PDB file of C-alpha atoms in Angstrom:
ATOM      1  CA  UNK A   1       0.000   0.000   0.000  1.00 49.00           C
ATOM      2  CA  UNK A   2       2.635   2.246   0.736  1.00 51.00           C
ATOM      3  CA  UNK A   3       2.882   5.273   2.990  1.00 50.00           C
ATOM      4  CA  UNK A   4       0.680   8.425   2.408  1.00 59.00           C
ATOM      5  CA  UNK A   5       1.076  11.355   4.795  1.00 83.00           C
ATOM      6  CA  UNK A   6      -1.680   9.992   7.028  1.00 92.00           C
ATOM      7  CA  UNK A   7      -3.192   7.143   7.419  1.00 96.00           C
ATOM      8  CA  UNK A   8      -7.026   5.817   9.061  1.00 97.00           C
ATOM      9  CA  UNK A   9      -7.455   2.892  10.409  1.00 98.00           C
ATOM     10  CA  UNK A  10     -10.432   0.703  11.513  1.00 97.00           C
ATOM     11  CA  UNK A  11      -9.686  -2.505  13.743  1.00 97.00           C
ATOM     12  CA  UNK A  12     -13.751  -4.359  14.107  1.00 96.00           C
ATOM     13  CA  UNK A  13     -14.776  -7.391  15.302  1.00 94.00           C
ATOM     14  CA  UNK A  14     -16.531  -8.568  19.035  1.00 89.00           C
ATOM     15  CA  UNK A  15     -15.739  -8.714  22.469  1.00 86.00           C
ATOM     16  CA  UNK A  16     -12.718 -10.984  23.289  1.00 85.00           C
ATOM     17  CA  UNK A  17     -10.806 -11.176  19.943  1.00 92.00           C
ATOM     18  CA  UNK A  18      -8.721  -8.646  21.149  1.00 93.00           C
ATOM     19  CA  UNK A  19      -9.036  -5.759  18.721  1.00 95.00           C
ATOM     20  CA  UNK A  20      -8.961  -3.150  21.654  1.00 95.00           C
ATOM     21  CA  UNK A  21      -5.541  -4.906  22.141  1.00 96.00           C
ATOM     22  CA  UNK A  22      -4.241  -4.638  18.492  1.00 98.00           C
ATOM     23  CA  UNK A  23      -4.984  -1.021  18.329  1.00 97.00           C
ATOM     24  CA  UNK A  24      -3.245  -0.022  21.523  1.00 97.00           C
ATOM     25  CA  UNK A  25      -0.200  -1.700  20.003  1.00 98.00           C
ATOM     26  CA  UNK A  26      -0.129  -0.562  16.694  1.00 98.00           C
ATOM     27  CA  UNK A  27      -0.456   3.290  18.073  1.00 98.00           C
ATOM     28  CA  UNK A  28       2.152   2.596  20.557  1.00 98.00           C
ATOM     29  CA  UNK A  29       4.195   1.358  17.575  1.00 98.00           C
ATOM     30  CA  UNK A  30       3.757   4.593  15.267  1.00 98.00           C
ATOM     31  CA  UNK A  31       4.326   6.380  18.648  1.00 97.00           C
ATOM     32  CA  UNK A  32       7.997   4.639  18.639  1.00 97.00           C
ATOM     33  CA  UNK A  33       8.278   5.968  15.278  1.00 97.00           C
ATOM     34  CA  UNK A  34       8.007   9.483  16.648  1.00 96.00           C
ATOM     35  CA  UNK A  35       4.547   9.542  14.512  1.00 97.00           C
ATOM     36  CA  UNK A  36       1.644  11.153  15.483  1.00 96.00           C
ATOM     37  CA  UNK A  37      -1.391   8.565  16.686  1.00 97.00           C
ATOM     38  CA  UNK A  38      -4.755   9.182  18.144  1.00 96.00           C
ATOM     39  CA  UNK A  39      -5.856   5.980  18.945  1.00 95.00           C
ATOM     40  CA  UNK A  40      -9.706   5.621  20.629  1.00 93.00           C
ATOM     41  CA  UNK A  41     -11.998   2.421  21.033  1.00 90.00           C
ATOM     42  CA  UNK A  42     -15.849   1.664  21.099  1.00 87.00           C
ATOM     43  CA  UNK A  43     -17.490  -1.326  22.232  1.00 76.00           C
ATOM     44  CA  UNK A  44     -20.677  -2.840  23.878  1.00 70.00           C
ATOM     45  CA  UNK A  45     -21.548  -3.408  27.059  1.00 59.00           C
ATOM     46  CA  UNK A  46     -20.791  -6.526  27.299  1.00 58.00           C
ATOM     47  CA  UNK A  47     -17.581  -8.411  27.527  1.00 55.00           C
ATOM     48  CA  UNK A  48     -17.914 -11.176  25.312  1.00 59.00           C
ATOM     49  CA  UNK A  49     -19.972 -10.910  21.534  1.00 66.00           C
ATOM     50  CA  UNK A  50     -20.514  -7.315  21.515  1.00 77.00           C
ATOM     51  CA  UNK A  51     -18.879  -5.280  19.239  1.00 83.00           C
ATOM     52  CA  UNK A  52     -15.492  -4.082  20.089  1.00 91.00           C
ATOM     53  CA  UNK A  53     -13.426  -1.527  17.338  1.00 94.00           C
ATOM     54  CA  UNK A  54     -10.710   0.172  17.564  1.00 96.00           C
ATOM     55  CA  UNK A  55      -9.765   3.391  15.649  1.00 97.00           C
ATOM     56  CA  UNK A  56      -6.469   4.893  14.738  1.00 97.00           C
ATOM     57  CA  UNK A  57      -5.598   7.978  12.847  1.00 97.00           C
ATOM     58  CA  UNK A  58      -1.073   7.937  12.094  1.00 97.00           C
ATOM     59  CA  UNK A  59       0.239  10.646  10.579  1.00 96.00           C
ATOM     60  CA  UNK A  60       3.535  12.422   9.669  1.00 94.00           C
ATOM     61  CA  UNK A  61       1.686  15.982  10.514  1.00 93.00           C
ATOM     62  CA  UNK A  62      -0.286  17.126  13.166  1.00 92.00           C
ATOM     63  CA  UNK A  63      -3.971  15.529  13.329  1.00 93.00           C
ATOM     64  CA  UNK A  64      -6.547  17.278  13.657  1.00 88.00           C
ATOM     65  CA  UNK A  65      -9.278  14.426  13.207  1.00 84.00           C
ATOM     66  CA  UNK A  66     -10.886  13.122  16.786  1.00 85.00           C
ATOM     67  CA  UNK A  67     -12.093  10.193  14.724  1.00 86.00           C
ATOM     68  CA  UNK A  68     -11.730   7.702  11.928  1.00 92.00           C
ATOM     69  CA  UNK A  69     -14.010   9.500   8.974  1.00 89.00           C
ATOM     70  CA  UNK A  70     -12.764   7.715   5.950  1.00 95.00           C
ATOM     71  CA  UNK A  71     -10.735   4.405   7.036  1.00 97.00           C
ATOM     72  CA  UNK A  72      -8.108   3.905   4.640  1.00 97.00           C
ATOM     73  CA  UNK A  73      -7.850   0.079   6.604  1.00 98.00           C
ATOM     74  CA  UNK A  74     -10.617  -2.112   7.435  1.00 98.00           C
ATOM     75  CA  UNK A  75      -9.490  -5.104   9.119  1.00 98.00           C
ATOM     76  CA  UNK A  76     -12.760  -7.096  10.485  1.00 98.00           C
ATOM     77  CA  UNK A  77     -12.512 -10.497  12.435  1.00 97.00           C
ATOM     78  CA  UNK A  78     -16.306 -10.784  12.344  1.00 95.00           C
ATOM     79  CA  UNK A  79     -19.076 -10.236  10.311  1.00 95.00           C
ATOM     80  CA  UNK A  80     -20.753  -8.610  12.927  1.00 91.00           C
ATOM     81  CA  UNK A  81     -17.974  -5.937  13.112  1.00 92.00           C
ATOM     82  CA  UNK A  82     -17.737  -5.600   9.130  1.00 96.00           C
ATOM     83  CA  UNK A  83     -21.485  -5.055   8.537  1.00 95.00           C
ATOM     84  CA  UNK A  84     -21.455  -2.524  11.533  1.00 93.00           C
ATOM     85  CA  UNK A  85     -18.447  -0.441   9.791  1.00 95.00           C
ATOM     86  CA  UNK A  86     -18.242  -1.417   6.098  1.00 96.00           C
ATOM     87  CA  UNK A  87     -19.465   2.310   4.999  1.00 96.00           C
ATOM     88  CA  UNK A  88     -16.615   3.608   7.071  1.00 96.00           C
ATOM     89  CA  UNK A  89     -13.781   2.212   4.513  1.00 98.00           C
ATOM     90  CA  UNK A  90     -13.399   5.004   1.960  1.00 96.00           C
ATOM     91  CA  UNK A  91     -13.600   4.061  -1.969  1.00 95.00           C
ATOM     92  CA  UNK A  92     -10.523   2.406  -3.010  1.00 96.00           C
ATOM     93  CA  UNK A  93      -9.479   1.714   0.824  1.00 97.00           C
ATOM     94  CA  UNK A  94      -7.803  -1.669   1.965  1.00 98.00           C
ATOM     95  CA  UNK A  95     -10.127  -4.429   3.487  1.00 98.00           C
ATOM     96  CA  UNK A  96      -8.697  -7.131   5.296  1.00 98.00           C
ATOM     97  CA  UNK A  97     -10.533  -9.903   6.622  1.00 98.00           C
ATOM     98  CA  UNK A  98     -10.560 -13.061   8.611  1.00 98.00           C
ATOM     99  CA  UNK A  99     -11.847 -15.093   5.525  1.00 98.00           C
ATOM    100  CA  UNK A 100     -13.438 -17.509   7.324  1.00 97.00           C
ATOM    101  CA  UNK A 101     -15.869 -15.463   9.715  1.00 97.00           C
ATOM    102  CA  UNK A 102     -16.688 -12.438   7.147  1.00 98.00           C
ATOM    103  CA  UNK A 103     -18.087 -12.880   3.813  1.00 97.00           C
ATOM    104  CA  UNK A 104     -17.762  -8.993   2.447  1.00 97.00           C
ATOM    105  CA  UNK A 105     -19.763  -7.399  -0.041  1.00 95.00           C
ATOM    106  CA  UNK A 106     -16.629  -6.176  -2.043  1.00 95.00           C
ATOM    107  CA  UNK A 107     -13.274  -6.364  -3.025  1.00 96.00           C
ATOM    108  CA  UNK A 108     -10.772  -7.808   0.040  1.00 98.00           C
ATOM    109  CA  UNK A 109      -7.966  -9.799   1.120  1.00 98.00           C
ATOM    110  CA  UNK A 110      -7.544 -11.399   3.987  1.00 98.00           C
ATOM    111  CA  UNK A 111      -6.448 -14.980   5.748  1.00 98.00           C
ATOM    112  CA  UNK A 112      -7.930 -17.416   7.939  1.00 98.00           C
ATOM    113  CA  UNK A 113      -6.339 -15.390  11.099  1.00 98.00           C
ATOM    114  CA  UNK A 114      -8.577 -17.402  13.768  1.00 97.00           C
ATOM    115  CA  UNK A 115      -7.679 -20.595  12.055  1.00 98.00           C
ATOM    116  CA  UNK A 116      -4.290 -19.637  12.185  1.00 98.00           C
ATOM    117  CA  UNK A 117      -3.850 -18.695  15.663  1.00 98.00           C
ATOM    118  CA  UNK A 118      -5.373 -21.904  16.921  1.00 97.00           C
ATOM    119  CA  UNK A 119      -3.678 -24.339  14.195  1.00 97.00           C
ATOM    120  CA  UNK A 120       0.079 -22.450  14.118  1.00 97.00           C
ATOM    121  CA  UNK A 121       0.071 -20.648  16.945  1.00 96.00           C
ATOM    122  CA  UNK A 122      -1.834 -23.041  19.417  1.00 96.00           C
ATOM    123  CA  UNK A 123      -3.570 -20.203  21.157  1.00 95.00           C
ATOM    124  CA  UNK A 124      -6.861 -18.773  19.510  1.00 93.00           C
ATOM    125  CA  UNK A 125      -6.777 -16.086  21.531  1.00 93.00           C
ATOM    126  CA  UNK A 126      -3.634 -14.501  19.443  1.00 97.00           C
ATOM    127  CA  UNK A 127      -6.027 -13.946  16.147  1.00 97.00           C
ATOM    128  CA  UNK A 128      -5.716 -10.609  17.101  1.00 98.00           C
ATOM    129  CA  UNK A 129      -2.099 -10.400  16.798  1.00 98.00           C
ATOM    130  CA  UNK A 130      -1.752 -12.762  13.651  1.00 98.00           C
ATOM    131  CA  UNK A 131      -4.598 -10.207  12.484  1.00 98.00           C
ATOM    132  CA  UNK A 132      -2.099  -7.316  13.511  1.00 98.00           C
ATOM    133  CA  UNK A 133       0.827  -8.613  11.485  1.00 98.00           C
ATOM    134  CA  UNK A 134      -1.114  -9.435   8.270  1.00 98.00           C
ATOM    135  CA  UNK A 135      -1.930  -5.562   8.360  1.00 98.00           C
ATOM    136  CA  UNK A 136       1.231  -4.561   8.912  1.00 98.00           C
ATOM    137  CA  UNK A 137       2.921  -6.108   6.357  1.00 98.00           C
ATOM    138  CA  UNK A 138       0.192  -5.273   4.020  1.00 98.00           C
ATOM    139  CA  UNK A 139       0.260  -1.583   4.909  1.00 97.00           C
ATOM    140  CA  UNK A 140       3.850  -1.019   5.668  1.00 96.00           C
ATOM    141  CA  UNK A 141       1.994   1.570   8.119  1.00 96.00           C
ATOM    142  CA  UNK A 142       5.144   1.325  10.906  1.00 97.00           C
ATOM    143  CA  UNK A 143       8.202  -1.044  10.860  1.00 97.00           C
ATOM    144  CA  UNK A 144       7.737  -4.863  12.082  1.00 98.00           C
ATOM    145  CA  UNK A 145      10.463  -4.268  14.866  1.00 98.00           C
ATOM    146  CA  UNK A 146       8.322  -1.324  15.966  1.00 98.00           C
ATOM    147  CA  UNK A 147       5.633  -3.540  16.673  1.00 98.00           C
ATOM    148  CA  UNK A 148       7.306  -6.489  18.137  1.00 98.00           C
ATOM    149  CA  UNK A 149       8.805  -3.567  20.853  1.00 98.00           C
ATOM    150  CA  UNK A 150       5.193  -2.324  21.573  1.00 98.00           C
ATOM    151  CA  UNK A 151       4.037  -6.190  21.867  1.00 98.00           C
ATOM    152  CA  UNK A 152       6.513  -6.293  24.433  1.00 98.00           C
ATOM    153  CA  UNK A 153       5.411  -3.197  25.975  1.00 97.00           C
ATOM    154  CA  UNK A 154       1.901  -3.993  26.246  1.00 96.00           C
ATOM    155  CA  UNK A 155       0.603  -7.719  26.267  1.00 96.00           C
ATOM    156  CA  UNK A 156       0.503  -9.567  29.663  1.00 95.00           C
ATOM    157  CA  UNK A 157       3.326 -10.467  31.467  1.00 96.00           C
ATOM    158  CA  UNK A 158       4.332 -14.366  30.625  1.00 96.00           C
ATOM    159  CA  UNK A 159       2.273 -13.921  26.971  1.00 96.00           C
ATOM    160  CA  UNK A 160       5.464 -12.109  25.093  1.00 98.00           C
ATOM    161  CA  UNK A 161       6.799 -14.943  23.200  1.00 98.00           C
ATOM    162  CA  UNK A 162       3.176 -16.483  21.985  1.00 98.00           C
ATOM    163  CA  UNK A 163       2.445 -12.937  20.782  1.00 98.00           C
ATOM    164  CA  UNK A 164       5.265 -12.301  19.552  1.00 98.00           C
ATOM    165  CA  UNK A 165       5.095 -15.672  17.546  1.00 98.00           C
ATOM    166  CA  UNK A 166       1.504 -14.715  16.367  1.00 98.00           C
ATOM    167  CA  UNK A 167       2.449 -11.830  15.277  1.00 98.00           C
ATOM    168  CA  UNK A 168       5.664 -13.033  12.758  1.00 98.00           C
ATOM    169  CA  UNK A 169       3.293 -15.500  11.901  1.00 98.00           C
ATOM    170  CA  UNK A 170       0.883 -13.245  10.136  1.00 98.00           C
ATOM    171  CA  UNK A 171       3.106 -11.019   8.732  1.00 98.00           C
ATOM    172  CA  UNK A 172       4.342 -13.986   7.019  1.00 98.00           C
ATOM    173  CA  UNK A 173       1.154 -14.481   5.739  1.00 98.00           C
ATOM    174  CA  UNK A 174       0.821 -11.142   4.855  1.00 98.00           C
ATOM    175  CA  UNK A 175       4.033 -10.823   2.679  1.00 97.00           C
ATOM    176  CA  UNK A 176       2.718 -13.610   0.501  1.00 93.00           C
TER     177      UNK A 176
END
């Protein structure tokens, strides 16, 4: 995709995949960068199921945007969160999917990220960082060693190393 002064980002999906998660990393990573980031989240009520999304606007310059108006990025790990946020993506933007839990109305790429993390990583609860590094590597929006600090930075104690793994693992899958 390559690097355009800045850049808005949607992370969707429901509660527990972690998409709160992958947002607060990939701001702390632009952060790292000595980019600008706003980074802000919205989710239901409940802690499991209801939606959960994550916005982030990176830039070069000063931002003066609050909020995602035109997502250059879509990433959705669940129908649920792609039918609540599809009209966000502007025309032409990227959508990235978890192919095997959203069936979009348009143009997309995307992986099997939940099959992943439970198949490669052994841990389904790291879709959202095998998620993370497919978008990365896709969008070239910060530097992989950028992220693998902020994982470091910001997952639980103990959980480093499986993230870490998850992560590599889908921006494997992403350079392909």
């Amino acid at each position: 995709m390559g690097w355009v002064i800045t850049m808005q980002i949607r992370l969707a999906g429901f509660g527990g995949q972690g998409v709160i998660l992958a947002g607060v990393i990939l701001g702390d990573a632009a952060a790292i960068e000595g980019l600008n980031v706003i980074q802000t989240q919205d989710y239901g009520s409940q802690s499991r199921g209801g939606h959960s999304i994550a916005d982030l606007i990176i830039s070069k310059d000063p931002i003066y945007d609050l909020i995602v108006t035109k997502a250059d990025v879509l990433l959705a790990l669940a129908q649920l969160g792609y039918d609540s946020t599809k009209e966000s993506l502007r025309e032409g933007g990227l959508l990235i999917v978890d192919t095997e839990l959203v069936q979009p109305d348009r143009e997309f790429t995307g992986a099997p990220f939940t099959r992943i993390a439970e198949e490669e990583v052994g841990l389904a609860l790291t879709v959202n960082m095998v998620a993370l590094g497919y978008l990365v590597a896709k969008t070239n929006v910060v530097k992989k060693e950028s992220v693998e600090e902020a994982i470091r930075r910001r997952v639980p104690k103990g959980t480093e190393e499986i993230n870490l793994k998850a992560f590599r693992i889908g921006y494997e899958e992403g350079t392909k």
